[in-house]
PDB file of C-alpha atoms in Angstrom:
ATOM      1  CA  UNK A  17      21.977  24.070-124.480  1.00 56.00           C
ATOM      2  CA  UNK A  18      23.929  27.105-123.769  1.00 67.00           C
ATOM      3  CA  UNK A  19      22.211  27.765-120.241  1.00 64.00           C
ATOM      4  CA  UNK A  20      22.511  24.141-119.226  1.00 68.00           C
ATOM      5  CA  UNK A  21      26.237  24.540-119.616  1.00 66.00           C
ATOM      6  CA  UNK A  22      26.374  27.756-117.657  1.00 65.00           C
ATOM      7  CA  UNK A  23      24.516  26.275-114.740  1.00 59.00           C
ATOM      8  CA  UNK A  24      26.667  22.786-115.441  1.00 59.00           C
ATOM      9  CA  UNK A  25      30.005  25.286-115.015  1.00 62.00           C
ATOM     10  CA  UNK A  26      28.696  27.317-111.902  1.00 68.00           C
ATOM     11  CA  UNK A  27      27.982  23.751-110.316  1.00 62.00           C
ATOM     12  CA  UNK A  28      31.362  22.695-111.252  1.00 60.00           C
ATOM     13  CA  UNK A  29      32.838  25.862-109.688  1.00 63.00           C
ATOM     14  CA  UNK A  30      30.850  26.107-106.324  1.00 62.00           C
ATOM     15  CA  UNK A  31      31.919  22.585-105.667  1.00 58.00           C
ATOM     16  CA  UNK A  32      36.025  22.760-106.558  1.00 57.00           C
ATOM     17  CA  UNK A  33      35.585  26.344-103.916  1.00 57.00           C
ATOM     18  CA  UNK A  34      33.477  23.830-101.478  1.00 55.00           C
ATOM     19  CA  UNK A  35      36.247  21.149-101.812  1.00 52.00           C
ATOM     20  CA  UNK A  36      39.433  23.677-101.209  1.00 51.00           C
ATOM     21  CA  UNK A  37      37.475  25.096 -97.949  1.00 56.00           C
ATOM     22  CA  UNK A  38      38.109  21.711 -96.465  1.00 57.00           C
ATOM     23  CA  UNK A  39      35.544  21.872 -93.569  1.00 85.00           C
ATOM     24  CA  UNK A  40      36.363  21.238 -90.052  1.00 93.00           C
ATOM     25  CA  UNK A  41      33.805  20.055 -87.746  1.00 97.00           C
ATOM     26  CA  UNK A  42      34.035  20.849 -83.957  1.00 98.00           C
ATOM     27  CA  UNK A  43      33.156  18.960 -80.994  1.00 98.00           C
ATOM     28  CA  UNK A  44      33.216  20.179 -77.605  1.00 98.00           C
ATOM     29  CA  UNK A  45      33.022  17.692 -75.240  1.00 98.00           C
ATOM     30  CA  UNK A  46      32.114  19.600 -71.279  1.00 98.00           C
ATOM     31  CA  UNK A  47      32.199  16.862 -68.319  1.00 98.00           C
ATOM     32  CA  UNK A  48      30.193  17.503 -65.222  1.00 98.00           C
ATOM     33  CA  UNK A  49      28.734  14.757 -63.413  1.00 98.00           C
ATOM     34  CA  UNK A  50      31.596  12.886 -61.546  1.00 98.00           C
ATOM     35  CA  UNK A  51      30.913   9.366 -59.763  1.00 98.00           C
ATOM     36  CA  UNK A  52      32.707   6.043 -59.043  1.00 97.00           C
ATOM     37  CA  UNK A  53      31.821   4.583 -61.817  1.00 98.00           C
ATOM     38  CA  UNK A  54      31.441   7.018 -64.896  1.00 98.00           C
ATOM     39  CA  UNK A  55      31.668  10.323 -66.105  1.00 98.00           C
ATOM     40  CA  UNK A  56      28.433  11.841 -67.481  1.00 98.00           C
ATOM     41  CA  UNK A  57      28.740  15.300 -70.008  1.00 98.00           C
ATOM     42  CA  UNK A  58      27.871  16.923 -72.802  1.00 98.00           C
ATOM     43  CA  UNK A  59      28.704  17.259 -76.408  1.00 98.00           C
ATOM     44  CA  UNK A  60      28.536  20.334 -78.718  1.00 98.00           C
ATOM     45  CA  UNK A  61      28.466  20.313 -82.416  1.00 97.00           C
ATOM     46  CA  UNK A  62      30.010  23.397 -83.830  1.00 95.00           C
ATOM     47  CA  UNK A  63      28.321  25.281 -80.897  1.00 95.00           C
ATOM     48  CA  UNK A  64      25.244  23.713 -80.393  1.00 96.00           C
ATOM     49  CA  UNK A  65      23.770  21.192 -77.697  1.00 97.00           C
ATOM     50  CA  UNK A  66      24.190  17.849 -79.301  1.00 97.00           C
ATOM     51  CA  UNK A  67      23.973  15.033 -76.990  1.00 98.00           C
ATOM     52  CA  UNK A  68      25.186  13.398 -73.586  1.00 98.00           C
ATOM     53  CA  UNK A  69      28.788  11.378 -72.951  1.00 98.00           C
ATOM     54  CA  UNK A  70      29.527   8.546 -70.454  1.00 98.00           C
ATOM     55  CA  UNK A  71      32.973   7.845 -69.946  1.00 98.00           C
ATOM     56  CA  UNK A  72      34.996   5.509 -67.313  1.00 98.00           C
ATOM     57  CA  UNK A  73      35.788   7.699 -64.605  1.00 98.00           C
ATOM     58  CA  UNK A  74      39.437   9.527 -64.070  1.00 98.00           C
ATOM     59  CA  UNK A  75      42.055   6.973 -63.082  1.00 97.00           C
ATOM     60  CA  UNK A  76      45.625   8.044 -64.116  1.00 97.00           C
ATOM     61  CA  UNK A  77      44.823   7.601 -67.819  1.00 97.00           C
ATOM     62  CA  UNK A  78      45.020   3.827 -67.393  1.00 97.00           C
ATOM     63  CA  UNK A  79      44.598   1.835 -70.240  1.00 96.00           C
ATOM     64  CA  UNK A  80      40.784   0.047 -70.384  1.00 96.00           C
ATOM     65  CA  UNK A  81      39.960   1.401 -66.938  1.00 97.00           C
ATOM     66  CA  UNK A  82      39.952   5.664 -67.098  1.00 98.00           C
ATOM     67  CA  UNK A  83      38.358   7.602 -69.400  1.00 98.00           C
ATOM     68  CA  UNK A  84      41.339   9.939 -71.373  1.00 98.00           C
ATOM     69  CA  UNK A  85      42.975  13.284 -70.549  1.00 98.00           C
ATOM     70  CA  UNK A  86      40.755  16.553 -71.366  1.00 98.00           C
ATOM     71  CA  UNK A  87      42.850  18.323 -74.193  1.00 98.00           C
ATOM     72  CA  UNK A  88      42.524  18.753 -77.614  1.00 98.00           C
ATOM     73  CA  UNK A  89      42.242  15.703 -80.451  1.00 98.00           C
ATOM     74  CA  UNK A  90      42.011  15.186 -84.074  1.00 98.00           C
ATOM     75  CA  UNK A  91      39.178  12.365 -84.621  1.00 98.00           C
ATOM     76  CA  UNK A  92      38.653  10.295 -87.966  1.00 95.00           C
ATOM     77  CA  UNK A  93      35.966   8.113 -88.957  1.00 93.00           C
ATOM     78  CA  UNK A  94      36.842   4.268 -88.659  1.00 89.00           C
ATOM     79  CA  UNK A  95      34.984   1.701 -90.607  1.00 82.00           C
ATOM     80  CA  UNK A  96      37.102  -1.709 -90.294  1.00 72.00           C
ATOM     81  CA  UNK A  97      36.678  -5.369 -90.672  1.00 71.00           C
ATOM     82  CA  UNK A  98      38.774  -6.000 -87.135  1.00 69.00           C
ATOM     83  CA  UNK A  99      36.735  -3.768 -85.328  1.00 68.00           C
ATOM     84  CA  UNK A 100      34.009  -5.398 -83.468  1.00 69.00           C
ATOM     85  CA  UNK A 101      32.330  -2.842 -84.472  1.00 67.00           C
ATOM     86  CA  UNK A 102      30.706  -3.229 -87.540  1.00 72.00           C
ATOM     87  CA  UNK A 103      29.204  -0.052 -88.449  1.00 81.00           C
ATOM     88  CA  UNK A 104      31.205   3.205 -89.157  1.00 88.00           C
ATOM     89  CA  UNK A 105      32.434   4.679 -85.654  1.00 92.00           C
ATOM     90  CA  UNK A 106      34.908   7.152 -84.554  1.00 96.00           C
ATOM     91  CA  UNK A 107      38.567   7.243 -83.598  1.00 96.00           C
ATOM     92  CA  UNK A 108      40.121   9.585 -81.378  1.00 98.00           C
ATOM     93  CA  UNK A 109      43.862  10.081 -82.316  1.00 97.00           C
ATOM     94  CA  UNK A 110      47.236  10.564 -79.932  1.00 96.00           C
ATOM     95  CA  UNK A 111      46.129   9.937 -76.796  1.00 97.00           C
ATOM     96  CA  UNK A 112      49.542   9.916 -74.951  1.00 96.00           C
ATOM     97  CA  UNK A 113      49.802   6.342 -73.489  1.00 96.00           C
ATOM     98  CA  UNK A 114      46.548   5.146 -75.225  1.00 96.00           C
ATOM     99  CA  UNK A 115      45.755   3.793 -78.443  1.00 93.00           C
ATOM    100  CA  UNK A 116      42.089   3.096 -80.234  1.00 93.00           C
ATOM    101  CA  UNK A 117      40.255   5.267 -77.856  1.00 97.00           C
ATOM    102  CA  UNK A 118      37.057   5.463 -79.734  1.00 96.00           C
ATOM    103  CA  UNK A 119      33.716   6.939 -79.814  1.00 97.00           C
ATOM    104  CA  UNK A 120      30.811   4.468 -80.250  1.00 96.00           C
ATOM    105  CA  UNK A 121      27.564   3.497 -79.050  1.00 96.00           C
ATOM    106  CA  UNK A 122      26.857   2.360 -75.488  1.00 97.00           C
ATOM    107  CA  UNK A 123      24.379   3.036 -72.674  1.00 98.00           C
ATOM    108  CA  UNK A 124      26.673   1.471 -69.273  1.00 98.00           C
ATOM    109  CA  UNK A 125      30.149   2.067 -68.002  1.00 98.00           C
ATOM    110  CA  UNK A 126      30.790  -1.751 -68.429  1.00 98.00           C
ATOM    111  CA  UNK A 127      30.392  -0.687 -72.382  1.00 97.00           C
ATOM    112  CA  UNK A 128      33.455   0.968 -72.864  1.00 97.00           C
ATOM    113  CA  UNK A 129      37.307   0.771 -72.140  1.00 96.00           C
ATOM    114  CA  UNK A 130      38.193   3.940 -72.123  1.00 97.00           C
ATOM    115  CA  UNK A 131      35.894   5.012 -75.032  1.00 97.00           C
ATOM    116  CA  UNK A 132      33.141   7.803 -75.578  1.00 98.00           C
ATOM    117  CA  UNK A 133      29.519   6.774 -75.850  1.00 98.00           C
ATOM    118  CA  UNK A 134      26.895   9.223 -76.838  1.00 98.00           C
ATOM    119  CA  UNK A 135      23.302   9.271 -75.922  1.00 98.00           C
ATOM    120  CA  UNK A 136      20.427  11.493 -76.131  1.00 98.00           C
ATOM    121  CA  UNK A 137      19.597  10.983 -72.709  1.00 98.00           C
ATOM    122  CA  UNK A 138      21.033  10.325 -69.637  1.00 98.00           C
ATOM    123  CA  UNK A 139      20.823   9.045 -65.677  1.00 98.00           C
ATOM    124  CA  UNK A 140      23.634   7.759 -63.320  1.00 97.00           C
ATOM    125  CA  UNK A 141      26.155   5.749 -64.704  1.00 98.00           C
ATOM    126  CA  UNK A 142      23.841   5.834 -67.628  1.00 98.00           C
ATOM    127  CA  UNK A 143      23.369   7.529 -71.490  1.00 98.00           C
ATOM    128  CA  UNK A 144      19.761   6.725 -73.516  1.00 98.00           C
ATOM    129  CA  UNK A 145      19.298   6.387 -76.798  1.00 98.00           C
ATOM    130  CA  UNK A 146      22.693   5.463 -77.831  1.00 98.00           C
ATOM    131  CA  UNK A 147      22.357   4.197 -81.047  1.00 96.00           C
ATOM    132  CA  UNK A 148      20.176   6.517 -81.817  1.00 97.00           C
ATOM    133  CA  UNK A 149      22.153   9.659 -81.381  1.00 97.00           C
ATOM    134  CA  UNK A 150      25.110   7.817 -82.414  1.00 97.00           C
ATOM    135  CA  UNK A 151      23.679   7.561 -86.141  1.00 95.00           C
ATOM    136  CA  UNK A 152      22.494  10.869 -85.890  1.00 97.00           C
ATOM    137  CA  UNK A 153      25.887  12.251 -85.114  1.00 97.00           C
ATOM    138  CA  UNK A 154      28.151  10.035 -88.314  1.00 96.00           C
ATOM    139  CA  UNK A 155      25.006  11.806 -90.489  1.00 95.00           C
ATOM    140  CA  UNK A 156      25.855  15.057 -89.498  1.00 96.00           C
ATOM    141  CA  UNK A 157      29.239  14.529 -89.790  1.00 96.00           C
ATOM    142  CA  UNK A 158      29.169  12.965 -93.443  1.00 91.00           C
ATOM    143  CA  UNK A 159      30.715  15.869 -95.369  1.00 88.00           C
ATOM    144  CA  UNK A 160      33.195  16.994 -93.029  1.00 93.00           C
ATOM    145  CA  UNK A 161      36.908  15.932 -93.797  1.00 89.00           C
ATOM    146  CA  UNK A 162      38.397  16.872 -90.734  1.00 95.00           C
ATOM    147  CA  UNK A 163      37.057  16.554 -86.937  1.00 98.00           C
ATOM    148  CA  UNK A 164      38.340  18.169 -83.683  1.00 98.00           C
ATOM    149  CA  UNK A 165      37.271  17.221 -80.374  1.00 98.00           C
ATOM    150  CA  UNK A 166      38.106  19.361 -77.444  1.00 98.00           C
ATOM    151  CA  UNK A 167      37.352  17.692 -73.645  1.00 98.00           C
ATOM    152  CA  UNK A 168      36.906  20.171 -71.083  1.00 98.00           C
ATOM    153  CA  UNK A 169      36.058  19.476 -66.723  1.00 97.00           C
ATOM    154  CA  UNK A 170      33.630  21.145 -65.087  1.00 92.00           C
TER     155      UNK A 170
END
């Protein structure tokens, strides 16, 4: 009984030091394929090759028509009965002059409004595998409490 205690207490321990460590996921988004009608690039997970982006090309930061400023932004997860989107999804926080700029799943430009969709593969004006590497992504992302998303031009 002694033992199972021990190894009970260790548990105990490694998880309070786990829980004050407060993990911070990075994502580094690098866009490099400029047309018309979207912006195709890729996105790192804490350094590594993750996926492919389409975005509404650059147009003044325009609400529902340009894909947002490259900078630096704190992202939560969103799960919310007014979102049309009924699965958890991710929200991309003070974007000057823009509000609910989110990440989600798509394949087309005419799928987002100024949002981020993630695929694993990718053409013109086009990401594959959306949902796909969408679910993937949330799963990786489960025990992470904070998220930081960096957006970089080619």
């Amino acid at each position: 009984m002694c033992f199972i205690r021990r190894v009970l207490k260790r548990k105990l321990i490694k998880d309070k030091i786990n829980q004050m460590k407060k993990p911070k996921a990075n994502l580094l988004l690098i866009r490099d394929t400029f047309t018309d009608k979207s912006i195709i690039g890729k996105l790192y997970f804490d350094g590594e090759f993750y996926g492919h982006t389409l975005e509404l090309p650059w147009k003044d930061n325009k609400k529902r028509v340009s894909c947002i400023p490259k900078g630096v932004y704190e992202v939560k997860k969103r799960n919310t009965e007014e979102s049309k989107y009924k699965y958890e999804h991710l929200h991309i926080l003070d974007v000057e002059n823009r509000e609910l700029i989110l990440m989600h799943v798509g394949n087309y430009p005419k799928n987002s409004k100024g949002c981020i969709l993630l695929g694993n593969t990718r053409a013109l004006n086009f990401v594959g595998e959306s949902r796909k590497a969408f679910y993937k992504l949330m799963y990786d992302l489960g025990s992470f409490e904070k998220i930081e998303l960096i957006i970089k031009n080619r």
